[in-house]
Every structure is written in C-alpha cells, then in structure tokens.
Amino acid sequence: MVVVWSKKARLELKKVFNYIALDSLKHAILVRDEIIDLTIALSEHSEKYALDKYKIDNDGSWRAFEKYHYRVSYKITATQIRVVRLRHTSKSPLYYK
C-alpha cells in the first residue's frame, strides 16, 4: 500500500523542520527523517499503531502515533495510507470529524 501525505501534513512537517533547524540542523534532519521513515513503514504494517482517540466516531481506519512529541494521524483506505495531520503534543488535543 502506498503512503501519501496531505498538503496540510507536509506543510506542518516543513514548519517543524524549520523551527528545530533554528537551533540544530542536525536534529531537524533527524526528527524529519525518522517521522518520514515511520510513515513509510506503515505500508508494511498499517495497523501497527493505536486507534486515533481524537477522531470522533472512529470507524477503525484512523490511527496515530507519537515521535519526538509530535503526533502523526493517518487514515487507512483500500488503496492508500493517508497522513493527514502532524501536531505537537504540547498543544491542546484537537478532536475532529
């Protein structure tokens, strides 16, 4: 299965990278690359992570994981795994439909 990042999620990852790079380019690259690698691995085992507890009426296709205090939410469909959100865990939880 193919992993696709939404435009919004790609933009958030870019913001994370730029923010961390202000202090350390090395760490910005590390965080970005590890998050990307974890999403790529979803193509082999898409249900590895827990259901997304912030998705209202989750039908089981919405899942999420955290790395470096960033929460990555994704949706599993018949043809793809769509990364829809990247959010720092220090922010208030965002419930969504």
XYZ file of N, CA and C in Angstrom, residues 1-7 9-10 39-40 42-43 73-75 77 79-85:
72
model
N 0.841 -1.180 0.000
C 0.000 0.000 0.000
C 0.889 1.247 0.000
N 0.454 2.265 -0.672
C 1.226 3.488 -0.794
C 0.873 4.462 0.339
N 1.878 5.194 0.810
C 1.692 6.214 1.846
C 1.704 7.582 1.166
N 0.662 8.371 1.436
C 0.517 9.699 0.844
C 0.344 10.713 1.970
N 1.076 11.804 1.886
C 0.947 12.886 2.866
C 0.012 13.949 2.316
N -0.920 14.413 3.136
C -1.780 15.526 2.727
C -0.928 16.791 2.643
N -1.422 17.764 1.919
C -0.721 19.042 1.787
C -0.521 19.683 3.162
N -0.366 18.200 6.136
C 0.618 17.458 6.929
C 2.037 17.756 6.441
N 2.218 17.853 5.128
C 3.548 18.191 4.584
C 3.982 19.573 5.043
N 6.386 6.683 8.779
C 5.203 6.664 7.911
C 5.413 5.737 6.714
N 6.605 5.684 6.182
C 6.896 4.768 5.078
C 6.682 3.325 5.528
N 4.575 2.228 7.455
C 3.148 1.919 7.557
C 2.662 1.094 6.366
N 3.338 1.198 5.241
C 2.920 0.450 4.058
C 3.018 -1.053 4.285
N -1.273 11.611 12.676
C -2.558 10.942 12.473
C -2.660 10.526 11.010
N -3.184 9.312 10.798
C -3.317 8.827 9.431
C -4.580 7.998 9.276
N -5.034 7.900 8.020
C -6.238 7.144 7.679
C -5.860 6.026 6.715
N -7.099 3.480 3.940
C -8.157 3.217 2.970
C -7.803 1.933 2.217
N -6.770 1.656 -0.762
C -5.662 1.829 -1.700
C -4.459 2.598 -1.161
N -4.629 3.271 -0.029
C -3.522 4.087 0.478
C -3.600 4.315 1.980
N -2.494 4.778 2.503
C -2.424 5.258 3.882
C -2.175 6.749 3.754
N -3.105 7.536 4.248
C -3.037 8.992 4.084
C -2.662 9.651 5.401
N -1.486 10.257 5.451
C -1.054 11.025 6.620
C -1.772 12.363 6.537
N -2.610 12.638 7.537
C -3.469 13.820 7.467
C -3.086 14.931 8.424
N -2.330 14.596 9.479
C -2.067 15.615 10.484
C -0.752 15.337 11.206
